[in-house]
Coordinates of C-alpha atoms and ligand atoms in Angstrom, one line a residue:
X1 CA -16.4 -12.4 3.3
X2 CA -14.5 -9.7 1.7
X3 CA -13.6 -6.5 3.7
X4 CA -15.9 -3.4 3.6
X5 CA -15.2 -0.3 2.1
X6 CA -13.3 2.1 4.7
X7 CA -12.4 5.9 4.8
X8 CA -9.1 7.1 5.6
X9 CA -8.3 11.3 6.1
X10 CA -12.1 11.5 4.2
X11 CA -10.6 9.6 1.1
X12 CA -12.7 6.4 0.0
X13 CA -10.8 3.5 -0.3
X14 CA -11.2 0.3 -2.2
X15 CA -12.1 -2.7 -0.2
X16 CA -8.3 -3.7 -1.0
X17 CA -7.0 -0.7 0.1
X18 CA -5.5 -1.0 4.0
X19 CA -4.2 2.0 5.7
X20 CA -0.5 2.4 5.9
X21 CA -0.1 3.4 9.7
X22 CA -2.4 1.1 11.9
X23 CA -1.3 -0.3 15.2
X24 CA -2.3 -3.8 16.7
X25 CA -3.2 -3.9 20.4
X26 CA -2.8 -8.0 21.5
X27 CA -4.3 -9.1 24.5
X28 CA -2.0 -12.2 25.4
X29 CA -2.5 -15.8 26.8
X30 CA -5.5 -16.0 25.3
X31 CA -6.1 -19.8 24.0
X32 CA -7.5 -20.4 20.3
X33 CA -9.3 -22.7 19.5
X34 CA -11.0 -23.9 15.7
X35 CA -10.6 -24.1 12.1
X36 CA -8.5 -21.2 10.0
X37 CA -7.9 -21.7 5.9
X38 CA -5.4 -20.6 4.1
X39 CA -4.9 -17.9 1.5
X40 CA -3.5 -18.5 -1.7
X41 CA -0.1 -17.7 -1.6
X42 CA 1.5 -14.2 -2.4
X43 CA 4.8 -15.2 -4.1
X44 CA 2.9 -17.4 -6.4
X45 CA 0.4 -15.0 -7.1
X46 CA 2.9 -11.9 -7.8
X47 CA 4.6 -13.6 -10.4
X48 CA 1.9 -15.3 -12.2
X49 CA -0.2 -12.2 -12.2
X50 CA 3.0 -11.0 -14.6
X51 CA 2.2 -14.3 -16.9
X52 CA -0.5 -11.7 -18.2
X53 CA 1.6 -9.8 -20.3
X54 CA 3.2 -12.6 -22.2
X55 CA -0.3 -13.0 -24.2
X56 CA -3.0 -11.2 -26.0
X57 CA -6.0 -12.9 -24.6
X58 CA -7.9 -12.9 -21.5
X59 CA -6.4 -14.9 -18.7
X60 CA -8.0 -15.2 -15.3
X61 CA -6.2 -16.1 -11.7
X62 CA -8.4 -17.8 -8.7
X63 CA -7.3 -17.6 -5.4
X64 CA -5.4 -14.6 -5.1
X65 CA -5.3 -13.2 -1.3
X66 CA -6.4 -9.5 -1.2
X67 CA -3.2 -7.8 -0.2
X68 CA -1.2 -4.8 -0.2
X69 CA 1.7 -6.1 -2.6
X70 CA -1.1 -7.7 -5.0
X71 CA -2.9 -4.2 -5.5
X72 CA 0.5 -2.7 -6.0
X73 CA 1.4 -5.4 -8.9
X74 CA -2.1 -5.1 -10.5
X75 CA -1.3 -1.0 -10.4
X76 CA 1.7 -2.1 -12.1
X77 CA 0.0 -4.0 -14.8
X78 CA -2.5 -1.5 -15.3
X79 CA 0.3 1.1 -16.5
X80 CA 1.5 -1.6 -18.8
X81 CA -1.9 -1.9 -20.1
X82 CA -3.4 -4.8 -18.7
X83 CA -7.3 -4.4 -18.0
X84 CA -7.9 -5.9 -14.5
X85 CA -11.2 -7.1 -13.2
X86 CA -12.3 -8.4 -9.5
X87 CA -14.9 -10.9 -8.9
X88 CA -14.2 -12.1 -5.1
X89 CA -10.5 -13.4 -4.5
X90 CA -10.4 -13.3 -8.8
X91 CA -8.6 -11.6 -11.7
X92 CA -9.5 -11.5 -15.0
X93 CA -6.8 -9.8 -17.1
X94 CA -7.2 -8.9 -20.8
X95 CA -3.8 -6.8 -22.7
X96 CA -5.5 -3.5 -23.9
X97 CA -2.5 -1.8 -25.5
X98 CA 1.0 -2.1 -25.8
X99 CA 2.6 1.2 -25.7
X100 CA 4.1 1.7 -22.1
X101 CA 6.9 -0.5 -21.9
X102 CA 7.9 0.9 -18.2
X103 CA 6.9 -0.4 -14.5
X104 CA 7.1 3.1 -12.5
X105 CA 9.6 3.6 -9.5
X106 CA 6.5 4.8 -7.7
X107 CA 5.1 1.1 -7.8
X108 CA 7.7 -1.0 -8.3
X109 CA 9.9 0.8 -5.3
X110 CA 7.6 -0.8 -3.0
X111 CA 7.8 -4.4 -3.2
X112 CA 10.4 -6.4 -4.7
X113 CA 8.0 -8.7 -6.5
X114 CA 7.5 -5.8 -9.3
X115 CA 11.0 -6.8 -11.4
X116 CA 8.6 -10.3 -12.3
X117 CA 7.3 -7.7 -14.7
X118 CA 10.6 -7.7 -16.8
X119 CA 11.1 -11.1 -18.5
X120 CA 7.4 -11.3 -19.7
X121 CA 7.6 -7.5 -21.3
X122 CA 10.6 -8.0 -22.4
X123 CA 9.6 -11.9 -24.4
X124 CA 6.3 -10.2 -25.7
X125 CA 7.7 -6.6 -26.4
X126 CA 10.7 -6.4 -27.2
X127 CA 11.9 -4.2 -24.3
X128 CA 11.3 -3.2 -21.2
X129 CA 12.4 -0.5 -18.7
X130 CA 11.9 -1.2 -15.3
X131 CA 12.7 0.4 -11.8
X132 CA 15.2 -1.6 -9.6
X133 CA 12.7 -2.8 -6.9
X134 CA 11.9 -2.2 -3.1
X135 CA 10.6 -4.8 -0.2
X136 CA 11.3 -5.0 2.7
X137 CA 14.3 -4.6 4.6
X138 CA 16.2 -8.0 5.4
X139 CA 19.5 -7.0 3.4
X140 CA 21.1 -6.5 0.2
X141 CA 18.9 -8.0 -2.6
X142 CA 20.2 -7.7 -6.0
X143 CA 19.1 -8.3 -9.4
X144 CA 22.4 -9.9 -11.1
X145 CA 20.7 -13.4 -11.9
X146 CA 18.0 -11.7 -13.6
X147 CA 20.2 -10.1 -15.3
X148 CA 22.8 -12.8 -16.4
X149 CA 19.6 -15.0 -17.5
X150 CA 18.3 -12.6 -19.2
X151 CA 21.4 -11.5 -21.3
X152 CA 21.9 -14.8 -22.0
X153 CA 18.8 -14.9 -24.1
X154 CA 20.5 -12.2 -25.7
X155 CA 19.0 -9.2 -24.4
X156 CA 21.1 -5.4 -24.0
X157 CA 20.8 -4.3 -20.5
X158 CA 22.1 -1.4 -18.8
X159 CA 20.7 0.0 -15.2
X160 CA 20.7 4.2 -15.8
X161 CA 18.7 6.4 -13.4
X162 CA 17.4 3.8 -11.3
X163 CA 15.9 1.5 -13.9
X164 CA 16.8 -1.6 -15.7
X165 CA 16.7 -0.9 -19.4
X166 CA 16.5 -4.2 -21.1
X167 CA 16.3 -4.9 -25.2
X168 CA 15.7 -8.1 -26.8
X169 CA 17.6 -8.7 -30.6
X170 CA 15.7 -8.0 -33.5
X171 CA 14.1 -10.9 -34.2
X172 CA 13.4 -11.6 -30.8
X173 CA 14.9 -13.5 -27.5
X174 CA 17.1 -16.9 -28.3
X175 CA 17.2 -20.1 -26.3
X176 CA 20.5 -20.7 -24.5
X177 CA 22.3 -22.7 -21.3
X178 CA 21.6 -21.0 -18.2
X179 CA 23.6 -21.0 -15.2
X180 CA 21.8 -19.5 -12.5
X181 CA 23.3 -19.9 -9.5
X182 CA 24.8 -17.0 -7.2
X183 CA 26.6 -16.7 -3.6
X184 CA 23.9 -17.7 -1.6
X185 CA 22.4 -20.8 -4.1
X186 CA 19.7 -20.2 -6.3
X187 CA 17.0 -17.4 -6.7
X188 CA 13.2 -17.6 -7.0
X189 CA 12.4 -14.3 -8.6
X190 CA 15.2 -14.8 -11.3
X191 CA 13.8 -18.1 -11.6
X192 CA 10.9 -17.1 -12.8
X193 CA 11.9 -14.1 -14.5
X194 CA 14.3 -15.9 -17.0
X195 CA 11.8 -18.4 -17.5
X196 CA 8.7 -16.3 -17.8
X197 CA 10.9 -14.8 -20.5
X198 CA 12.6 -18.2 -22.5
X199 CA 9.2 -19.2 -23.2
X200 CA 8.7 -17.1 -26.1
X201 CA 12.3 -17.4 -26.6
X202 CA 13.6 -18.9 -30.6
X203 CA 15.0 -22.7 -29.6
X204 CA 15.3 -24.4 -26.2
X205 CA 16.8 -23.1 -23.2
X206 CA 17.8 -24.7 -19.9
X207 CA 18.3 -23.5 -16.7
X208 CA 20.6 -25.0 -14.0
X209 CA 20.9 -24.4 -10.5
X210 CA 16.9 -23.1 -11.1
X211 CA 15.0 -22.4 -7.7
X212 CA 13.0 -25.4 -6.7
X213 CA 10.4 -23.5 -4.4
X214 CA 6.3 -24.9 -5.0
X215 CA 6.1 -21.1 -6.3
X216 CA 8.2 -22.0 -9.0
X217 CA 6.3 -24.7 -10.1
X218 CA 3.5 -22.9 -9.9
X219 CA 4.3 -20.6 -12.1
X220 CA 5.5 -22.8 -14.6
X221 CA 1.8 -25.0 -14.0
X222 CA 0.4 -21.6 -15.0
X223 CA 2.9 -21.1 -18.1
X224 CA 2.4 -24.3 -19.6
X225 CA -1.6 -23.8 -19.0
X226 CA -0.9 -20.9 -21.4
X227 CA 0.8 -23.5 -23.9
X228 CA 4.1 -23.0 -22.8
X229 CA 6.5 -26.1 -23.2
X230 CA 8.4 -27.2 -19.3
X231 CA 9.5 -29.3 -18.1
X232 CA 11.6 -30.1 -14.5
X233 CA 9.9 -27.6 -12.3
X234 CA 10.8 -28.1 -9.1
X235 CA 14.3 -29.6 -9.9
X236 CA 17.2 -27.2 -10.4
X237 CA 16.9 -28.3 -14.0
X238 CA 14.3 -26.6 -15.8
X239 CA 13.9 -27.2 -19.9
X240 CA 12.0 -24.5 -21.8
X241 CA 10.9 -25.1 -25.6
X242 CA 10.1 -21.4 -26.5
X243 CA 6.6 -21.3 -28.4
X244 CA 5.4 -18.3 -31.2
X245 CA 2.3 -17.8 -29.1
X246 CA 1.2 -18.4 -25.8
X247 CA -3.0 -18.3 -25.3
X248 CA -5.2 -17.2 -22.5
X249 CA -5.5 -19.2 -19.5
X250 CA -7.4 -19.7 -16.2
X251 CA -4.8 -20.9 -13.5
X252 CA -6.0 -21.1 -9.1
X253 CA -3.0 -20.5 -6.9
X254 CA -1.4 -22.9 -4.8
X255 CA -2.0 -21.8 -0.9
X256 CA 0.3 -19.9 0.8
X257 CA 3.0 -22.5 3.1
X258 CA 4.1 -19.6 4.5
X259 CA 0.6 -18.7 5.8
X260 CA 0.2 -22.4 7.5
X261 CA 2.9 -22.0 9.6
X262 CA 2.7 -18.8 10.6
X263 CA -0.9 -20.3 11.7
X264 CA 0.3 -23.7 12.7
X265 CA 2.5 -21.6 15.4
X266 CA -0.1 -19.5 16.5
X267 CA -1.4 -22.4 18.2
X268 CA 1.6 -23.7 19.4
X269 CA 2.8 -20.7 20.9
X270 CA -0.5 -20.6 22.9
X271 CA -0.7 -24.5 23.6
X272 CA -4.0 -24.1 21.8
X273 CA -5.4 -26.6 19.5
X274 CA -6.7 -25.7 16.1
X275 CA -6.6 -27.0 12.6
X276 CA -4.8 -25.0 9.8
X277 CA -7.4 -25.9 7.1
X278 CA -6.6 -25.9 3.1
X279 CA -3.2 -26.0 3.2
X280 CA -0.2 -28.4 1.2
X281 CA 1.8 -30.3 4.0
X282 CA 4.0 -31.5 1.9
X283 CA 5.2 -28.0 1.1
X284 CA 6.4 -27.7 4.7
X285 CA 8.4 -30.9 5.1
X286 CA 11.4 -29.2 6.9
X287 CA 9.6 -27.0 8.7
X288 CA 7.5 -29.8 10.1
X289 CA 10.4 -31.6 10.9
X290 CA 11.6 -28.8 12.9
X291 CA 8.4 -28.4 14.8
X292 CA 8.4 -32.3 15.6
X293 CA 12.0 -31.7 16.8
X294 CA 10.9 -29.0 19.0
X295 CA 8.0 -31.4 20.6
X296 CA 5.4 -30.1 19.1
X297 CA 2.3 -32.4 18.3
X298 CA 0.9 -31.9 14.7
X299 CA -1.1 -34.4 12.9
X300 CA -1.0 -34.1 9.2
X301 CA -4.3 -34.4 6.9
X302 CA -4.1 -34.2 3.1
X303 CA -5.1 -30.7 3.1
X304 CA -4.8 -29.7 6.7
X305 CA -2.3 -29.6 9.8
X306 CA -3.4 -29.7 13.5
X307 CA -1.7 -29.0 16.1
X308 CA -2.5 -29.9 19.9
X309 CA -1.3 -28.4 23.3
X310 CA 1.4 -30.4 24.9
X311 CA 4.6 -30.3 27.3
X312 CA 6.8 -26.7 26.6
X313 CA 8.3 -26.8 23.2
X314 CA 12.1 -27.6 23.5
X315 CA 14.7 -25.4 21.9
X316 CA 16.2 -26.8 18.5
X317 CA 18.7 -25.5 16.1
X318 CA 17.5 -24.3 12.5
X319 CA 19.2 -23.5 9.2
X320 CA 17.5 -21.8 6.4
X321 CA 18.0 -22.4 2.9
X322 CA 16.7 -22.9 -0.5
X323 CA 13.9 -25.1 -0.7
X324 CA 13.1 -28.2 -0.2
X325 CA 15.0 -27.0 3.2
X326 CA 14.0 -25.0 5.8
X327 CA 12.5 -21.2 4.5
X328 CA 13.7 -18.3 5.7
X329 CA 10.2 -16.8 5.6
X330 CA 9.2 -18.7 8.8
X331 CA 12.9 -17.9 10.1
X332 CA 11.1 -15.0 12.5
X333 CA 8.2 -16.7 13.2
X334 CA 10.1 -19.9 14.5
X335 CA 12.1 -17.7 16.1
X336 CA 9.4 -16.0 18.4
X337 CA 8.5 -19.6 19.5
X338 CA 12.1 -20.4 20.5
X339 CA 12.1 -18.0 22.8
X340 CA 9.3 -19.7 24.9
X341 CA 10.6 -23.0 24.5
X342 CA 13.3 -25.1 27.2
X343 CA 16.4 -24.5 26.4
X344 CA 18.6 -22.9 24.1
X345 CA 18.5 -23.2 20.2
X346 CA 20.6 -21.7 17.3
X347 CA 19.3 -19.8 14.0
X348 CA 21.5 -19.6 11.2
X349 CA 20.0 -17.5 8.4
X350 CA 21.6 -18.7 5.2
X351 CA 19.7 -16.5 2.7
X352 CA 19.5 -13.4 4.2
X353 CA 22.2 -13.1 7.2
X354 CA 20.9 -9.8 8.0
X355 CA 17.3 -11.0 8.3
X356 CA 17.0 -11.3 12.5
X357 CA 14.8 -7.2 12.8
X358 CA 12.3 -9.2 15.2
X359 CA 15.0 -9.8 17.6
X360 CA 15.4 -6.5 19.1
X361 CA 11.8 -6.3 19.4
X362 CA 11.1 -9.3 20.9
X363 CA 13.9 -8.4 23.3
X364 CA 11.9 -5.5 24.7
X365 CA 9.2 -8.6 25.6
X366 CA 11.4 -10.0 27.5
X367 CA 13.9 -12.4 25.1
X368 CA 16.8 -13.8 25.3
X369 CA 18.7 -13.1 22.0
X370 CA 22.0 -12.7 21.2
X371 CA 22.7 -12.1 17.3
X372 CA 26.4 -11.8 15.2
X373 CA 27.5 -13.0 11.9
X374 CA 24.2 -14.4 10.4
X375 CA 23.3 -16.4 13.5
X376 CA 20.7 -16.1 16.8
X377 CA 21.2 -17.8 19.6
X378 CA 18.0 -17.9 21.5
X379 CA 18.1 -19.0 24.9
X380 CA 14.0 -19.8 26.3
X381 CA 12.4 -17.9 29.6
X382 CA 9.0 -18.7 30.7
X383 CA 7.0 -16.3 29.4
X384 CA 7.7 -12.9 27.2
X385 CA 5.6 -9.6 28.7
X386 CA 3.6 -7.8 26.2
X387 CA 5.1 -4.5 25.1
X388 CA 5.0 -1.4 23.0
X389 CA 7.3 -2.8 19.8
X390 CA 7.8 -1.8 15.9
X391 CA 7.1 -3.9 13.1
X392 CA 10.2 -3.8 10.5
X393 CA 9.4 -6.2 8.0
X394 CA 6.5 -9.0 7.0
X395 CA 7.7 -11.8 8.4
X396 CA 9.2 -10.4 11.7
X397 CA 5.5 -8.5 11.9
X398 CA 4.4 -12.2 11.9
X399 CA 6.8 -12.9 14.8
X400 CA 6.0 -10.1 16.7
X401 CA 2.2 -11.3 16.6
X402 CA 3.1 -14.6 17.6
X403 CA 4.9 -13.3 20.1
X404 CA 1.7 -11.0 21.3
X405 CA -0.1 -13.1 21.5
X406 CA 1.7 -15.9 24.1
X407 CA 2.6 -12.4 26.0
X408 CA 1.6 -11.9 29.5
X409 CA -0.6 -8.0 29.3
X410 CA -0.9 -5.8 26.3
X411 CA 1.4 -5.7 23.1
X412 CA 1.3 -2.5 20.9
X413 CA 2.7 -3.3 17.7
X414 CA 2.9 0.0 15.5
X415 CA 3.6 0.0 11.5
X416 CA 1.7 -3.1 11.0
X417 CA 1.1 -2.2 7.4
X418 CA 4.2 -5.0 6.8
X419 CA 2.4 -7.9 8.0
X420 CA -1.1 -6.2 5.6
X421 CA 1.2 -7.0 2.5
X422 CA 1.6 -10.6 2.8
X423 CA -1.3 -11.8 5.3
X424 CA -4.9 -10.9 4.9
X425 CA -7.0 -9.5 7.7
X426 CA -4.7 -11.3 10.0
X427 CA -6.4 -9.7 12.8
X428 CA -9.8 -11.0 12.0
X429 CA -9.5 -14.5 11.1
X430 CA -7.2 -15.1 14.6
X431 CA -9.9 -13.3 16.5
X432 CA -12.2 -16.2 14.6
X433 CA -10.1 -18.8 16.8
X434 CA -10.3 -17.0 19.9
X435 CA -7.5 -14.2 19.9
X436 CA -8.0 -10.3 21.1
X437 CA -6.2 -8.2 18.5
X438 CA -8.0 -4.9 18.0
X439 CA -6.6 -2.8 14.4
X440 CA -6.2 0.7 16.0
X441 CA -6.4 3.3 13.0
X442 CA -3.5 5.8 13.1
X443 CA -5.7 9.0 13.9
X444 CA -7.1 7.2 16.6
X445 CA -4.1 6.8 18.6
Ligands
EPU1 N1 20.2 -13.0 -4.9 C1 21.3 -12.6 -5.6 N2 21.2 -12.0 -6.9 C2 20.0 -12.0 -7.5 C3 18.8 -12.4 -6.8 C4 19.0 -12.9 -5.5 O1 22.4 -12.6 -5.1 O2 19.9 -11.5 -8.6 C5 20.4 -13.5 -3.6 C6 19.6 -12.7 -2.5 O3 20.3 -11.6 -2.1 C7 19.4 -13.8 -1.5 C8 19.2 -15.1 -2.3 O4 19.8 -14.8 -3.5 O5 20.5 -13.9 -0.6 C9 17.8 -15.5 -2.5 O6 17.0 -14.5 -3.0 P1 15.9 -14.8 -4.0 O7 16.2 -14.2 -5.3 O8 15.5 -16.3 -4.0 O9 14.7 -14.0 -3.3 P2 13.5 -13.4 -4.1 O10 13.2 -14.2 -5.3 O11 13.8 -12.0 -4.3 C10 11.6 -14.7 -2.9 C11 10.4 -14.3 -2.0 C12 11.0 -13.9 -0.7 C13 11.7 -15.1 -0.1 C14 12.9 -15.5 -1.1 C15 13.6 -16.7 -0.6 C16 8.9 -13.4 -3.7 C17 8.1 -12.2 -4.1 N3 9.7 -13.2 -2.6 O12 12.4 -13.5 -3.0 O13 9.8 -13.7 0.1 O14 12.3 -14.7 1.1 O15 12.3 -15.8 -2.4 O16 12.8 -17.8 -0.5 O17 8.7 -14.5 -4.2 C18 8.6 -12.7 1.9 O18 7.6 -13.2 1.4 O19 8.6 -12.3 3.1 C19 9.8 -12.7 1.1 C20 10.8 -11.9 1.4

């Protein structure tokens, strides 16, 4: 069911539209119990929704969770002059006009998925001028691969003012050999970008050391729906043919692996069990391997994970890292279950070494964390105590809700509109299963 329309300060909002300051209030120890799908996943859907741009018919996108960073990039693509239609968890898309070739700071300041915008304006337009982006705050996030790959094509780019001016030759973008890797391996956005962008591109291009993440392929499943010539999606070599012309398509997101384990924990964390419907396993190999590691009994289905109550989860040591290993998305989340589990067990962010905000938070529960240089060492206690704590970022709003709700009491978590940008109505489809977790509006504090 999709959410109702809500007011906010008197203002009518769209059913997509979430408040910015809400609270959660988590009653803890609660056990779950039951069925929860999966939404199609956000970092597939930002990107593809971009795919729009690179042709002048109608495309439409299925499965697309209703989120706060999915409004903001359909805002986007409205300035750019996409027509955007809802039917359900929909979008049908249709280029009206071509004139305005820049994403606004306004929008694009908000979420870092907004530079996906740049390689398809810049492939169909000729140019594009876009702000440097926002997200959240886990650490220095530049935009040097996209802007090697791109350049490589042989576009001009200069950053002036806060945006990324970019200018293909005349005649348009040219195939080339792409090396994409940086310091800390390979990136997905950039990824994408470069080959969102080499598809309309004069000859072949190639991109090594390309990000390997499902999201990838997914994107390029979407691009070569559109008529687009790829090949080795999903391997850090990726070949493009460029095409004249790419036609409309109709493409359903993959769902969301980041959703399913921030789910699949949910229940492990309250030795609950429930059944993580609609999901890929095979997109979760190392995190799976992880849980098994730390004891924790999951069956896998084709589409669906289960996971039962068992002895206390023992501490392990994890290492994020490109895929196919273990994501730093479900860093936090993992992390808010070490600190119930026996034992002591080691985190070592590869991707982004400043990415550990939950851990002060979760020591005000109670924890037992000691961060420095990119790692957190975790040592378990029995039980955290709910708390009044701060959400910083998506996925350590994820933690921190994990964490609530295996918490002995009440947790207040205020500036939850972080965890509204990547998982839908969280609240209601965990109170589905069984959990207490009331959304307190900010003017009723
Ligand atoms: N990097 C560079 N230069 C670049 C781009 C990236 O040095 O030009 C570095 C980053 O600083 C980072 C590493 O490369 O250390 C990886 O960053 P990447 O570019 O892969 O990240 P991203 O594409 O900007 C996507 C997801 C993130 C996810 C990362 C890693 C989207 C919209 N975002 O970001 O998702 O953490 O890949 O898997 O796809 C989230 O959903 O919570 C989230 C942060």
């Amino acid at each position: 069911m999709l959410p109702a329309q809500r007011r906010l300060h008197g203002l009518l909002l769209s059913p997509y539209t979430i408040p910015v300051m809400d609270t959660f209030r988590i009653t803890g120890r609660r056990k779950l119990s039951g069925s929860i799908t999966v939404r199609g996943a956000k970092n597939s859907a930002l990107p593809i929704l971009a795919t729009s741009l690179l042709t002048d018919s109608p495309c439409s996108f299925s499965n697309i969770p209703l989120l706060r960073d999915i409004q903001t990039q359909v805002k986007i693509l409205n300035t750019l002059g996409v027509e955007t239609s809802w039917k359900g968890r929909s979008i049908a898309t249709k280029v009206r006009d071509s004139y305005n070739n820049t994403a606004p700071y306004e929008l694009v300041s908000q979420m870092r998925a907004g530079i996906c915008v740049l390689g398809p304006l810049l492939a169909k337009r000729g140019e594009a001028i876009v702000s440097l982006p926002g997200g959240c705050v886990i650490g220095e996030r530049p935009i040097d691969l996209h802007m090697r790959g791109l350049r490589a094509l042989g576009a001009e780019m200069h950053v002036e003012h806060g945006y990324v001016h970019a200018k293909a030759p005349k005649g348009g973008l040219v195939g080339a050999e792409i090396y994409l890797g940086g310091t800390h391996g390979s990136s997905v956005l950039a990824t994408e970008n470069v080959m969102s962008a080499a598809v309309l591109a004069k000859g072949t291009t190639t991109i090594e050391c390309a990000a390997c993440e499902p999201e990838v392929v997914d994107v390029a499943n979407c691009l070569i729906s559109m008529g687009a010539k790829i090949t080795g999606a999903g391997s850090p070599l990726i070949t493009i043919r460029g095409v004249k012309k790419l036609r409309g398509a109709q493409h359903r997101v993959i769902p969301d692996r980041i959703e399913a384990g921030t789910f699949l924990l949910a229940g492990a964390i309250t030795g609950s069990e429930i059944t993580v419907k609609g999901c890929n396993p095979s997109h979760l190999l190392a995190f799976l391997d992880v849980v098994r590691q730390m004891g924790i009994e999951v069956e896998r289905g084709k589409t669906s994970l289960t996971v039962r109550p068992g002895k206390r989860p023992q501490a392990c040591d994890v290492v994020t890292l490109p895929y196919p290993a273990f994501p730093t998305d479900l860093q936090a989340q993992t992390m808010a279950m070490q600190c119930v589990s026996q034992g002591t067990g080691i985190i070592t962010e590869r991707i982004y070494p400043e990415r550990f905000m939950a851990a002060a938070e979760l020591k005000r529960m109670g924890a037992n964390i000691t961060v420095s240089n990119g790692q957190a060492v975790i040592q378990g206690i029995s039980a955290l105590s709910g708390a009044e704590i701060m959400a910083s970022d998506l996925r350590a709003s994820a933690a921190l809700v994990l964490a609530g709700l295996a918490a002995k009491g009440e947790t207040l978590i205020r500036r939850i509109y972080h965890i509204d940008r990547g998982y839908e109505r969280i609240e209601e489809r965990l109170n589905a299963l069984g959990a207490k977790i009331e959304r307190i509006p900010e003017n009723e504090l």
